[in-house]
Amino acid sequence: LEDAHKAIECGAAGIGLFRTEFLFINKASKTSLLMSENEQFEIYKEVLQIMSDKPVTIRTLDAGADKIINAKGMPSGNEKNPLLGWRAIRFSLDRKDIFKTQIRALYRASVFGNLKIMIPLITHVEQLQKTKQLINEVQEELTLQNIAFNKNIPLGIMIETPSASIMSDVFAHQCDFFSLGTNDLTQYLLCVDRENTIVSNLFQELNPAVLRQIQYTILSANAASIPISVCGEMASNLQNLLLLLGMGIRTLSITPTKISEAKEFISCLRYTDLVALAKRIPLCATTADVQTIITTFLNENTIQPN
Ligand code: PEP
Ligand code: MG
């Protein structure tokens, strides 16, 4: 709730990523219990009310791997490869009780603001189809119970796995929006654990492989006329913005304290220059090549990002 107030103070046009697992992590750390439907409903409702008519994108539970919830039956992280294991939508679809509780809370809260629902770590088209089935069940239940809800809540997916990005032309016709999760997309494309300091030099958001997948995903979204935003840390770096904007990104989700700086920086840029810059990405073979084109651009345009 504090972050929602901060977002408004900092001039945000909405909330691009509400990571609901933090609610669960906080509660479980004190009580070893999960969030109930009503507890979730109250928080979602309040955030939506704080943001008024501004969009609030709430991501369903991304439990597991680097986000451990200390409650019974939750992913423990004690798998051989937790990052490739039982997490996010995989867990939610296996634990429909927990997933349904969350979807019900979100749907009940939907009448209090401008809600969008987003699904994490989608890798398979069937996961989206199963999620929609569950949403239909929730809608039917709420209708029978005479509980009000918005019938047209946009349903979007995180594009944060190679398969989702490669299949983005298909996904774009099956959901209402995309959000690029560049933290995981970089991790999974380059096979670099994002928290492993030994290989952190290989975690490169500006690697041409990552940029090509981002570019392809933007083209898929544009071709299907669905919105696409970036909610990974990549969007918080001003130099990266040059490429993201040049590739066609128009909506960024960044930490509130960086909003005014980003707005000021963007206001110094000319769109046609950014498009020309982004056109040079396919010519880059290495991250160093990408960095060179950015540095040259900044020098030629005498722009100094902090
Ligand atoms: C991402 O992977 O880029 C993302 C925004 O999700 P998270 O950082 O919560 O995994
Ligand atoms: Mg992620």
PDB file of C-alpha atoms and ligand atoms in Angstrom:
ATOM      1  CA  LEU A   1       0.000   0.000   0.000  1.00  0.00           C
ATOM      2  CA  GLU A   2       2.896   2.320   0.766  1.00  0.00           C
ATOM      3  CA  ASP A   3       4.345   1.601  -2.667  1.00  0.00           C
ATOM      4  CA  ALA A   4       1.027   2.454  -4.321  1.00  0.00           C
ATOM      5  CA  HIS A   5       1.017   5.857  -2.583  1.00  0.00           C
ATOM      6  CA  LYS A   6       4.638   6.343  -3.579  1.00  0.00           C
ATOM      7  CA  ALA A   7       3.818   5.513  -7.206  1.00  0.00           C
ATOM      8  CA  ILE A   8       1.164   8.239  -7.268  1.00  0.00           C
ATOM      9  CA  GLU A   9       3.511  10.776  -5.610  1.00  0.00           C
ATOM     10  CA  CYS A  10       6.215   9.977  -8.172  1.00  0.00           C
ATOM     11  CA  GLY A  11       3.882  10.534 -11.119  1.00  0.00           C
ATOM     12  CA  ALA A  12       3.226   6.939 -12.200  1.00  0.00           C
ATOM     13  CA  ALA A  13       0.464   6.433 -14.755  1.00  0.00           C
ATOM     14  CA  GLY A  14      -0.346   3.089 -13.159  1.00  0.00           C
ATOM     15  CA  ILE A  15       1.175  -0.003 -11.593  1.00  0.00           C
ATOM     16  CA  GLY A  16       2.866  -2.342 -14.041  1.00  0.00           C
ATOM     17  CA  LEU A  17       3.828  -5.147 -11.684  1.00  0.00           C
ATOM     18  CA  PHE A  18       2.291  -5.987  -8.336  1.00  0.00           C
ATOM     19  CA  ARG A  19       4.225  -9.063  -7.174  1.00  0.00           C
ATOM     20  CA  THR A  20       1.633 -10.812  -4.991  1.00  0.00           C
ATOM     21  CA  GLU A  21       4.100 -13.407  -3.689  1.00  0.00           C
ATOM     22  CA  PHE A  22       5.481 -10.751  -1.335  1.00  0.00           C
ATOM     23  CA  LEU A  23       2.130 -10.665   0.504  1.00  0.00           C
ATOM     24  CA  PHE A  24       2.391 -14.417   0.963  1.00  0.00           C
ATOM     25  CA  ILE A  25       6.079 -14.330   1.930  1.00  0.00           C
ATOM     26  CA  ASN A  26       5.445 -11.653   4.595  1.00  0.00           C
ATOM     27  CA  LYS A  27       2.461 -13.405   6.137  1.00  0.00           C
ATOM     28  CA  ALA A  28       4.064 -16.880   6.080  1.00  0.00           C
ATOM     29  CA  SER A  29       7.254 -15.578   7.695  1.00  0.00           C
ATOM     30  CA  LYS A  30       5.205 -14.590  10.777  1.00  0.00           C
ATOM     31  CA  THR A  31       2.438 -17.203  10.855  1.00  0.00           C
ATOM     32  CA  SER A  32       3.379 -20.061   8.451  1.00  0.00           C
ATOM     33  CA  LEU A  33      -0.053 -19.501   6.924  1.00  0.00           C
ATOM     34  CA  LEU A  34      -1.215 -18.515   3.458  1.00  0.00           C
ATOM     35  CA  MET A  35      -3.197 -15.410   2.598  1.00  0.00           C
ATOM     36  CA  SER A  36      -6.953 -16.030   2.780  1.00  0.00           C
ATOM     37  CA  GLU A  37      -9.373 -14.852   0.084  1.00  0.00           C
ATOM     38  CA  ASN A  38     -10.601 -11.995   2.249  1.00  0.00           C
ATOM     39  CA  GLU A  39      -7.129 -10.831   3.249  1.00  0.00           C
ATOM     40  CA  GLN A  40      -6.131 -10.725  -0.396  1.00  0.00           C
ATOM     41  CA  PHE A  41      -9.380  -9.056  -1.417  1.00  0.00           C
ATOM     42  CA  GLU A  42      -8.906  -6.228   1.100  1.00  0.00           C
ATOM     43  CA  ILE A  43      -5.381  -5.464  -0.113  1.00  0.00           C
ATOM     44  CA  TYR A  44      -6.173  -5.655  -3.831  1.00  0.00           C
ATOM     45  CA  LYS A  45      -9.222  -3.465  -3.225  1.00  0.00           C
ATOM     46  CA  GLU A  46      -7.225  -0.849  -1.359  1.00  0.00           C
ATOM     47  CA  VAL A  47      -4.479  -0.666  -3.977  1.00  0.00           C
ATOM     48  CA  LEU A  48      -7.082  -0.336  -6.736  1.00  0.00           C
ATOM     49  CA  GLN A  49      -8.807   2.436  -4.790  1.00  0.00           C
ATOM     50  CA  ILE A  50      -5.529   4.282  -4.187  1.00  0.00           C
ATOM     51  CA  MET A  51      -4.768   4.146  -7.913  1.00  0.00           C
ATOM     52  CA  SER A  52      -8.347   5.145  -8.815  1.00  0.00           C
ATOM     53  CA  ASP A  53      -8.841   4.880 -12.597  1.00  0.00           C
ATOM     54  CA  LYS A  54      -5.152   4.177 -13.263  1.00  0.00           C
ATOM     55  CA  PRO A  55      -4.377   0.598 -14.346  1.00  0.00           C
ATOM     56  CA  VAL A  56      -3.055  -1.816 -11.740  1.00  0.00           C
ATOM     57  CA  THR A  57      -1.463  -4.979 -13.106  1.00  0.00           C
ATOM     58  CA  ILE A  58      -1.569  -7.642 -10.441  1.00  0.00           C
ATOM     59  CA  ARG A  59       0.522 -10.715 -11.085  1.00  0.00           C
ATOM     60  CA  THR A  60      -0.727 -14.028  -9.737  1.00  0.00           C
ATOM     61  CA  LEU A  61       1.474 -15.942  -7.354  1.00  0.00           C
ATOM     62  CA  ASP A  62       5.063 -16.458  -8.502  1.00  0.00           C
ATOM     63  CA  ALA A  63       6.001 -18.924  -5.763  1.00  0.00           C
ATOM     64  CA  GLY A  64       9.107 -21.086  -5.820  1.00  0.00           C
ATOM     65  CA  ALA A  65      12.716 -20.868  -7.002  1.00  0.00           C
ATOM     66  CA  ASP A  66      13.988 -17.486  -5.760  1.00  0.00           C
ATOM     67  CA  LYS A  67      10.664 -16.691  -4.000  1.00  0.00           C
ATOM     68  CA  ILE A  68      10.173 -19.095  -1.137  1.00  0.00           C
ATOM     69  CA  ILE A  69       6.993 -18.942   0.950  1.00  0.00           C
ATOM     70  CA  ASN A  70       7.536 -20.646   4.288  1.00  0.00           C
ATOM     71  CA  ALA A  71       4.218 -22.440   4.577  1.00  0.00           C
ATOM     72  CA  LYS A  72       3.196 -26.085   4.357  1.00  0.00           C
ATOM     73  CA  GLY A  73       2.832 -27.505   0.841  1.00  0.00           C
ATOM     74  CA  MET A  74       4.553 -24.612  -0.898  1.00  0.00           C
ATOM     75  CA  PRO A  75       7.583 -25.070  -3.181  1.00  0.00           C
ATOM     76  CA  SER A  76      10.582 -25.423  -0.875  1.00  0.00           C
ATOM     77  CA  GLY A  77      13.327 -24.711  -3.362  1.00  0.00           C
ATOM     78  CA  ASN A  78      14.905 -28.060  -2.403  1.00  0.00           C
ATOM     79  CA  GLU A  79      14.800 -29.329  -5.945  1.00  0.00           C
ATOM     80  CA  LYS A  80      17.798 -30.094  -8.072  1.00  0.00           C
ATOM     81  CA  ASN A  81      17.006 -27.166 -10.383  1.00  0.00           C
ATOM     82  CA  PRO A  82      14.416 -24.982  -8.655  1.00  0.00           C
ATOM     83  CA  LEU A  83      14.580 -22.351 -11.398  1.00  0.00           C
ATOM     84  CA  LEU A  84      13.423 -25.017 -13.844  1.00  0.00           C
ATOM     85  CA  GLY A  85      11.098 -26.660 -11.398  1.00  0.00           C
ATOM     86  CA  TRP A  86       7.841 -26.230  -9.502  1.00  0.00           C
ATOM     87  CA  ARG A  87       7.190 -22.514  -9.537  1.00  0.00           C
ATOM     88  CA  ALA A  88       4.841 -19.739 -10.632  1.00  0.00           C
ATOM     89  CA  ILE A  89       1.996 -20.828 -12.948  1.00  0.00           C
ATOM     90  CA  ARG A  90       3.150 -24.479 -12.765  1.00  0.00           C
ATOM     91  CA  PHE A  91       2.553 -24.469  -9.031  1.00  0.00           C
ATOM     92  CA  SER A  92      -0.691 -22.475  -9.312  1.00  0.00           C
ATOM     93  CA  LEU A  93      -2.199 -24.906 -11.823  1.00  0.00           C
ATOM     94  CA  ASP A  94      -1.253 -27.862  -9.600  1.00  0.00           C
ATOM     95  CA  ARG A  95      -2.691 -26.169  -6.511  1.00  0.00           C
ATOM     96  CA  LYS A  96      -5.989 -24.979  -7.937  1.00  0.00           C
ATOM     97  CA  ASP A  97      -7.296 -24.347  -4.420  1.00  0.00           C
ATOM     98  CA  ILE A  98      -4.689 -21.642  -3.862  1.00  0.00           C
ATOM     99  CA  PHE A  99      -4.975 -20.324  -7.427  1.00  0.00           C
ATOM    100  CA  LYS A 100      -8.756 -20.145  -7.318  1.00  0.00           C
ATOM    101  CA  THR A 101      -8.695 -18.332  -3.989  1.00  0.00           C
ATOM    102  CA  GLN A 102      -6.448 -15.696  -5.524  1.00  0.00           C
ATOM    103  CA  ILE A 103      -8.506 -15.359  -8.712  1.00  0.00           C
ATOM    104  CA  ARG A 104     -11.686 -15.002  -6.632  1.00  0.00           C
ATOM    105  CA  ALA A 105     -10.095 -12.280  -4.503  1.00  0.00           C
ATOM    106  CA  LEU A 106      -8.937 -10.453  -7.638  1.00  0.00           C
ATOM    107  CA  TYR A 107     -12.320 -10.705  -9.333  1.00  0.00           C
ATOM    108  CA  ARG A 108     -14.133  -9.490  -6.217  1.00  0.00           C
ATOM    109  CA  ALA A 109     -11.743  -6.529  -5.991  1.00  0.00           C
ATOM    110  CA  SER A 110     -12.102  -5.717  -9.692  1.00  0.00           C
ATOM    111  CA  VAL A 111     -15.102  -3.433  -9.197  1.00  0.00           C
ATOM    112  CA  PHE A 112     -12.973  -1.010  -7.147  1.00  0.00           C
ATOM    113  CA  GLY A 113     -10.602   0.158  -9.871  1.00  0.00           C
ATOM    114  CA  ASN A 114      -8.846  -0.585 -13.116  1.00  0.00           C
ATOM    115  CA  LEU A 115      -7.491  -4.113 -12.659  1.00  0.00           C
ATOM    116  CA  LYS A 116      -5.433  -6.188 -15.071  1.00  0.00           C
ATOM    117  CA  ILE A 117      -4.417  -9.750 -14.199  1.00  0.00           C
ATOM    118  CA  MET A 118      -1.056 -11.127 -15.278  1.00  0.00           C
ATOM    119  CA  ILE A 119       0.274 -14.703 -15.227  1.00  0.00           C
ATOM    120  CA  PRO A 120       3.967 -15.408 -14.466  1.00  0.00           C
ATOM    121  CA  LEU A 121       6.380 -17.816 -16.128  1.00  0.00           C
ATOM    122  CA  ILE A 122       4.135 -19.035 -18.922  1.00  0.00           C
ATOM    123  CA  THR A 123       5.994 -21.557 -21.071  1.00  0.00           C
ATOM    124  CA  HIS A 124       3.177 -23.601 -22.632  1.00  0.00           C
ATOM    125  CA  VAL A 125       0.032 -22.407 -24.437  1.00  0.00           C
ATOM    126  CA  GLU A 126      -2.029 -24.942 -22.458  1.00  0.00           C
ATOM    127  CA  GLN A 127      -1.157 -23.124 -19.223  1.00  0.00           C
ATOM    128  CA  LEU A 128      -2.973 -20.056 -20.475  1.00  0.00           C
ATOM    129  CA  GLN A 129      -5.933 -22.117 -21.623  1.00  0.00           C
ATOM    130  CA  LYS A 130      -6.193 -23.846 -18.227  1.00  0.00           C
ATOM    131  CA  THR A 131      -5.986 -20.479 -16.485  1.00  0.00           C
ATOM    132  CA  LYS A 132      -8.876 -19.218 -18.583  1.00  0.00           C
ATOM    133  CA  GLN A 133     -10.931 -22.292 -17.648  1.00  0.00           C
ATOM    134  CA  LEU A 134     -10.326 -21.575 -13.986  1.00  0.00           C
ATOM    135  CA  ILE A 135     -11.300 -17.938 -14.493  1.00  0.00           C
ATOM    136  CA  ASN A 136     -14.543 -19.074 -16.160  1.00  0.00           C
ATOM    137  CA  GLU A 137     -15.290 -21.270 -13.147  1.00  0.00           C
ATOM    138  CA  VAL A 138     -14.697 -18.344 -10.809  1.00  0.00           C
ATOM    139  CA  GLN A 139     -16.948 -16.089 -12.889  1.00  0.00           C
ATOM    140  CA  GLU A 140     -19.731 -18.689 -12.791  1.00  0.00           C
ATOM    141  CA  GLU A 141     -19.379 -19.126  -9.035  1.00  0.00           C
ATOM    142  CA  LEU A 142     -19.425 -15.402  -8.344  1.00  0.00           C
ATOM    143  CA  THR A 143     -22.457 -14.949 -10.597  1.00  0.00           C
ATOM    144  CA  LEU A 144     -24.326 -17.691  -8.703  1.00  0.00           C
ATOM    145  CA  GLN A 145     -23.354 -16.016  -5.427  1.00  0.00           C
ATOM    146  CA  ASN A 146     -24.539 -12.606  -6.654  1.00  0.00           C
ATOM    147  CA  ILE A 147     -21.100 -11.112  -6.119  1.00  0.00           C
ATOM    148  CA  ALA A 148     -20.270  -8.185  -8.412  1.00  0.00           C
ATOM    149  CA  PHE A 149     -17.190  -8.303 -10.641  1.00  0.00           C
ATOM    150  CA  ASN A 150     -15.852  -6.777 -13.834  1.00  0.00           C
ATOM    151  CA  LYS A 151     -16.557  -9.187 -16.690  1.00  0.00           C
ATOM    152  CA  ASN A 152     -13.839  -7.725 -18.893  1.00  0.00           C
ATOM    153  CA  ILE A 153     -10.665  -7.816 -16.814  1.00  0.00           C
ATOM    154  CA  PRO A 154      -7.724  -7.906 -19.237  1.00  0.00           C
ATOM    155  CA  LEU A 155      -5.707 -11.097 -18.871  1.00  0.00           C
ATOM    156  CA  GLY A 156      -2.040 -10.828 -19.804  1.00  0.00           C
ATOM    157  CA  ILE A 157       1.082 -12.905 -19.583  1.00  0.00           C
ATOM    158  CA  MET A 158       4.645 -12.289 -18.594  1.00  0.00           C
ATOM    159  CA  ILE A 159       7.006 -12.938 -21.472  1.00  0.00           C
ATOM    160  CA  GLU A 160       9.932 -14.140 -19.403  1.00  0.00           C
ATOM    161  CA  THR A 161      10.788 -17.517 -20.887  1.00  0.00           C
ATOM    162  CA  PRO A 162      12.331 -18.300 -24.273  1.00  0.00           C
ATOM    163  CA  SER A 163       9.343 -20.451 -25.286  1.00  0.00           C
ATOM    164  CA  ALA A 164       6.819 -17.681 -24.525  1.00  0.00           C
ATOM    165  CA  SER A 165       8.882 -15.249 -26.561  1.00  0.00           C
ATOM    166  CA  ILE A 166       9.374 -17.646 -29.479  1.00  0.00           C
ATOM    167  CA  MET A 167       5.641 -18.443 -29.453  1.00  0.00           C
ATOM    168  CA  SER A 168       4.631 -14.831 -28.846  1.00  0.00           C
ATOM    169  CA  ASP A 169       2.873 -14.631 -32.233  1.00  0.00           C
ATOM    170  CA  VAL A 170       0.547 -17.413 -31.016  1.00  0.00           C
ATOM    171  CA  PHE A 171       0.175 -16.114 -27.456  1.00  0.00           C
ATOM    172  CA  ALA A 172      -0.649 -12.640 -28.758  1.00  0.00           C
ATOM    173  CA  HIS A 173      -3.957 -13.962 -30.098  1.00  0.00           C
ATOM    174  CA  GLN A 174      -4.827 -15.692 -26.850  1.00  0.00           C
ATOM    175  CA  CYS A 175      -4.345 -12.962 -24.263  1.00  0.00           C
ATOM    176  CA  ASP A 176      -4.925  -9.228 -23.850  1.00  0.00           C
ATOM    177  CA  PHE A 177      -1.409  -7.935 -23.174  1.00  0.00           C
ATOM    178  CA  PHE A 178       2.243  -8.853 -22.767  1.00  0.00           C
ATOM    179  CA  SER A 179       4.738  -7.711 -20.192  1.00  0.00           C
ATOM    180  CA  LEU A 180       8.387  -8.484 -20.797  1.00  0.00           C
ATOM    181  CA  GLY A 181      10.009  -9.886 -17.663  1.00  0.00           C
ATOM    182  CA  THR A 182      13.552  -9.178 -18.698  1.00  0.00           C
ATOM    183  CA  ASN A 183      15.065 -10.509 -15.454  1.00  0.00           C
ATOM    184  CA  ASP A 184      13.922 -14.053 -16.089  1.00  0.00           C
ATOM    185  CA  LEU A 185      14.029 -13.742 -19.870  1.00  0.00           C
ATOM    186  CA  THR A 186      17.745 -12.893 -19.661  1.00  0.00           C
ATOM    187  CA  GLN A 187      18.330 -15.643 -17.112  1.00  0.00           C
ATOM    188  CA  TYR A 188      16.645 -18.346 -19.187  1.00  0.00           C
ATOM    189  CA  LEU A 189      17.868 -17.226 -22.612  1.00  0.00           C
ATOM    190  CA  LEU A 190      21.495 -17.033 -21.528  1.00  0.00           C
ATOM    191  CA  CYS A 191      21.268 -19.909 -19.014  1.00  0.00           C
ATOM    192  CA  VAL A 192      22.652 -17.704 -16.235  1.00  0.00           C
ATOM    193  CA  ASP A 193      21.217 -17.916 -12.723  1.00  0.00           C
ATOM    194  CA  ARG A 194      20.354 -14.264 -12.049  1.00  0.00           C
ATOM    195  CA  GLU A 195      21.472 -14.555  -8.418  1.00  0.00           C
ATOM    196  CA  ASN A 196      24.731 -16.442  -8.951  1.00  0.00           C
ATOM    197  CA  THR A 197      27.548 -13.945  -8.537  1.00  0.00           C
ATOM    198  CA  ILE A 198      30.116 -16.337 -10.047  1.00  0.00           C
ATOM    199  CA  VAL A 199      28.473 -16.039 -13.475  1.00  0.00           C
ATOM    200  CA  SER A 200      26.987 -12.568 -13.091  1.00  0.00           C
ATOM    201  CA  ASN A 201      29.280 -11.230 -15.820  1.00  0.00           C
ATOM    202  CA  LEU A 202      27.262 -13.358 -18.256  1.00  0.00           C
ATOM    203  CA  PHE A 203      23.923 -11.923 -17.118  1.00  0.00           C
ATOM    204  CA  GLN A 204      23.617  -9.349 -19.898  1.00  0.00           C
ATOM    205  CA  GLU A 205      20.292  -7.721 -20.656  1.00  0.00           C
ATOM    206  CA  LEU A 206      21.905  -6.065 -23.664  1.00  0.00           C
ATOM    207  CA  ASN A 207      23.136  -9.336 -25.137  1.00  0.00           C
ATOM    208  CA  PRO A 208      22.017  -9.501 -28.798  1.00  0.00           C
ATOM    209  CA  ALA A 209      20.187 -12.788 -28.117  1.00  0.00           C
ATOM    210  CA  VAL A 210      18.037 -11.059 -25.499  1.00  0.00           C
ATOM    211  CA  LEU A 211      17.453  -7.993 -27.670  1.00  0.00           C
ATOM    212  CA  ARG A 212      16.463 -10.103 -30.674  1.00  0.00           C
ATOM    213  CA  GLN A 213      13.863 -11.958 -28.615  1.00  0.00           C
ATOM    214  CA  ILE A 214      12.529  -8.689 -27.228  1.00  0.00           C
ATOM    215  CA  GLN A 215      12.310  -7.298 -30.752  1.00  0.00           C
ATOM    216  CA  TYR A 216      10.487 -10.403 -31.991  1.00  0.00           C
ATOM    217  CA  THR A 217       8.031 -10.244 -29.092  1.00  0.00           C
ATOM    218  CA  ILE A 218       7.280  -6.568 -29.768  1.00  0.00           C
ATOM    219  CA  LEU A 219       6.582  -7.386 -33.427  1.00  0.00           C
ATOM    220  CA  SER A 220       4.218 -10.186 -32.363  1.00  0.00           C
ATOM    221  CA  ALA A 221       2.348  -7.862 -29.985  1.00  0.00           C
ATOM    222  CA  ASN A 222       2.110  -5.121 -32.596  1.00  0.00           C
ATOM    223  CA  ALA A 223       0.917  -7.520 -35.291  1.00  0.00           C
ATOM    224  CA  ALA A 224      -1.925  -8.646 -33.029  1.00  0.00           C
ATOM    225  CA  SER A 225      -2.536  -5.080 -31.764  1.00  0.00           C
ATOM    226  CA  ILE A 226      -2.110  -5.953 -28.105  1.00  0.00           C
ATOM    227  CA  PRO A 227      -0.209  -3.740 -25.642  1.00  0.00           C
ATOM    228  CA  ILE A 228       3.275  -4.698 -24.555  1.00  0.00           C
ATOM    229  CA  SER A 229       5.263  -3.263 -21.666  1.00  0.00           C
ATOM    230  CA  VAL A 230       8.525  -4.025 -19.901  1.00  0.00           C
ATOM    231  CA  CYS A 231       8.478  -4.812 -16.189  1.00  0.00           C
ATOM    232  CA  GLY A 232      11.965  -6.240 -15.659  1.00  0.00           C
ATOM    233  CA  GLU A 233      14.832  -4.284 -14.099  1.00  0.00           C
ATOM    234  CA  MET A 234      16.133  -3.577 -17.586  1.00  0.00           C
ATOM    235  CA  ALA A 235      13.622  -0.741 -17.920  1.00  0.00           C
ATOM    236  CA  SER A 236      15.077   1.074 -14.903  1.00  0.00           C
ATOM    237  CA  ASN A 237      18.368   1.750 -16.682  1.00  0.00           C
ATOM    238  CA  LEU A 238      18.328   4.878 -18.834  1.00  0.00           C
ATOM    239  CA  GLN A 239      20.741   3.566 -21.450  1.00  0.00           C
ATOM    240  CA  ASN A 240      18.579   0.495 -21.958  1.00  0.00           C
ATOM    241  CA  LEU A 241      15.590   2.743 -22.519  1.00  0.00           C
ATOM    242  CA  LEU A 242      17.145   4.033 -25.720  1.00  0.00           C
ATOM    243  CA  LEU A 243      16.893   0.582 -27.269  1.00  0.00           C
ATOM    244  CA  LEU A 244      13.564  -0.382 -25.715  1.00  0.00           C
ATOM    245  CA  LEU A 245      11.911   2.813 -26.961  1.00  0.00           C
ATOM    246  CA  GLY A 246      13.561   2.506 -30.360  1.00  0.00           C
ATOM    247  CA  MET A 247      12.235  -1.046 -30.660  1.00  0.00           C
ATOM    248  CA  GLY A 248       8.709   0.224 -30.001  1.00  0.00           C
ATOM    249  CA  ILE A 249       8.124  -0.084 -26.259  1.00  0.00           C
ATOM    250  CA  ARG A 250       5.809   2.630 -24.926  1.00  0.00           C
ATOM    251  CA  THR A 251       4.962   1.430 -21.439  1.00  0.00           C
ATOM    252  CA  LEU A 252       7.573   0.858 -18.763  1.00  0.00           C
ATOM    253  CA  SER A 253       7.222  -0.421 -15.251  1.00  0.00           C
ATOM    254  CA  ILE A 254      10.016   0.940 -13.099  1.00  0.00           C
ATOM    255  CA  THR A 255      10.700   1.620  -9.469  1.00  0.00           C
ATOM    256  CA  PRO A 256       8.781   4.788  -8.410  1.00  0.00           C
ATOM    257  CA  THR A 257      11.856   6.764  -7.393  1.00  0.00           C
ATOM    258  CA  LYS A 258      13.238   6.508 -10.929  1.00  0.00           C
ATOM    259  CA  ILE A 259      10.118   7.745 -12.721  1.00  0.00           C
ATOM    260  CA  SER A 260      10.884  11.472 -12.881  1.00  0.00           C
ATOM    261  CA  GLU A 261      14.477  10.881 -13.999  1.00  0.00           C
ATOM    262  CA  ALA A 262      13.275   8.533 -16.756  1.00  0.00           C
ATOM    263  CA  LYS A 263      10.623  11.018 -17.908  1.00  0.00           C
ATOM    264  CA  GLU A 264      13.164  13.810 -18.071  1.00  0.00           C
ATOM    265  CA  PHE A 265      15.617  11.640 -20.001  1.00  0.00           C
ATOM    266  CA  ILE A 266      12.981  10.478 -22.477  1.00  0.00           C
ATOM    267  CA  SER A 267      11.862  14.072 -23.089  1.00  0.00           C
ATOM    268  CA  CYS A 268      15.368  14.853 -24.450  1.00  0.00           C
ATOM    269  CA  LEU A 269      15.154  12.129 -27.088  1.00  0.00           C
ATOM    270  CA  ARG A 270      13.874  12.173 -30.632  1.00  0.00           C
ATOM    271  CA  TYR A 271      11.807   9.189 -31.673  1.00  0.00           C
ATOM    272  CA  THR A 272      13.239   8.858 -35.205  1.00  0.00           C
ATOM    273  CA  ASP A 273      16.791   8.779 -33.769  1.00  0.00           C
ATOM    274  CA  LEU A 274      15.841   5.951 -31.423  1.00  0.00           C
ATOM    275  CA  VAL A 275      14.283   3.931 -34.245  1.00  0.00           C
ATOM    276  CA  ALA A 276      17.481   4.361 -36.281  1.00  0.00           C
ATOM    277  CA  LEU A 277      19.518   3.245 -33.267  1.00  0.00           C
ATOM    278  CA  ALA A 278      17.397   0.133 -32.711  1.00  0.00           C
ATOM    279  CA  LYS A 279      17.761  -0.802 -36.391  1.00  0.00           C
ATOM    280  CA  ARG A 280      21.443  -1.355 -35.707  1.00  0.00           C
ATOM    281  CA  ILE A 281      20.809  -4.088 -33.122  1.00  0.00           C
ATOM    282  CA  PRO A 282      20.762  -6.943 -35.692  1.00  0.00           C
ATOM    283  CA  LEU A 283      24.266  -5.887 -36.757  1.00  0.00           C
ATOM    284  CA  CYS A 284      25.635  -6.472 -33.254  1.00  0.00           C
ATOM    285  CA  ALA A 285      27.296  -9.794 -32.451  1.00  0.00           C
ATOM    286  CA  THR A 286      28.213  -9.112 -28.829  1.00  0.00           C
ATOM    287  CA  THR A 287      27.031  -7.147 -25.817  1.00  0.00           C
ATOM    288  CA  ALA A 288      30.118  -4.979 -26.260  1.00  0.00           C
ATOM    289  CA  ASP A 289      28.923  -4.124 -29.794  1.00  0.00           C
ATOM    290  CA  VAL A 290      25.573  -3.075 -28.376  1.00  0.00           C
ATOM    291  CA  GLN A 291      27.263  -0.964 -25.737  1.00  0.00           C
ATOM    292  CA  THR A 292      29.338   0.714 -28.434  1.00  0.00           C
ATOM    293  CA  ILE A 293      26.311   1.758 -30.485  1.00  0.00           C
ATOM    294  CA  ILE A 294      24.692   3.157 -27.341  1.00  0.00           C
ATOM    295  CA  THR A 295      27.794   5.101 -26.326  1.00  0.00           C
ATOM    296  CA  THR A 296      28.209   6.485 -29.842  1.00  0.00           C
ATOM    297  CA  PHE A 297      24.555   7.547 -29.846  1.00  0.00           C
ATOM    298  CA  LEU A 298      24.898   9.305 -26.499  1.00  0.00           C
ATOM    299  CA  ASN A 299      28.052  11.124 -27.602  1.00  0.00           C
ATOM    300  CA  GLU A 300      26.557  12.174 -30.938  1.00  0.00           C
ATOM    301  CA  ASN A 301      23.456  13.470 -29.196  1.00  0.00           C
ATOM    302  CA  THR A 302      25.342  14.914 -26.217  1.00  0.00           C
ATOM    303  CA  ILE A 303      23.011  13.188 -23.772  1.00  0.00           C
ATOM    304  CA  GLN A 304      24.377  12.310 -20.361  1.00  0.00           C
ATOM    305  CA  PRO A 305      22.301   9.744 -18.482  1.00  0.00           C
ATOM    306  CA  ASN A 306      23.147   9.778 -14.778  1.00  0.00           C
TER     307      ASN A 306
HETATM  308  C1  PEP B   1      11.200 -10.603 -14.435  1.00  0.00           C
HETATM  309  O1  PEP B   1      11.494 -11.802 -14.406  1.00  0.00           O
HETATM  310  O2  PEP B   1      11.743  -9.776 -15.204  1.00  0.00           O
HETATM  311  C2  PEP B   1      10.156 -10.077 -13.523  1.00  0.00           C
HETATM  312  C3  PEP B   1       9.755  -8.833 -13.598  1.00  0.00           C
HETATM  313  O3  PEP B   1       9.708 -10.926 -12.558  1.00  0.00           O
HETATM  314  P1  PEP B   1      10.504 -11.212 -11.215  1.00  0.00           P
HETATM  315  O4  PEP B   1      11.661 -10.266 -11.165  1.00  0.00           O
HETATM  316  O5  PEP B   1       9.523 -11.036 -10.126  1.00  0.00           O
HETATM  317  O6  PEP B   1      10.905 -12.634 -11.413  1.00  0.00           O
HETATM  318 MG    MG B   2      10.186 -13.205 -13.350  1.00  0.00          MG
END
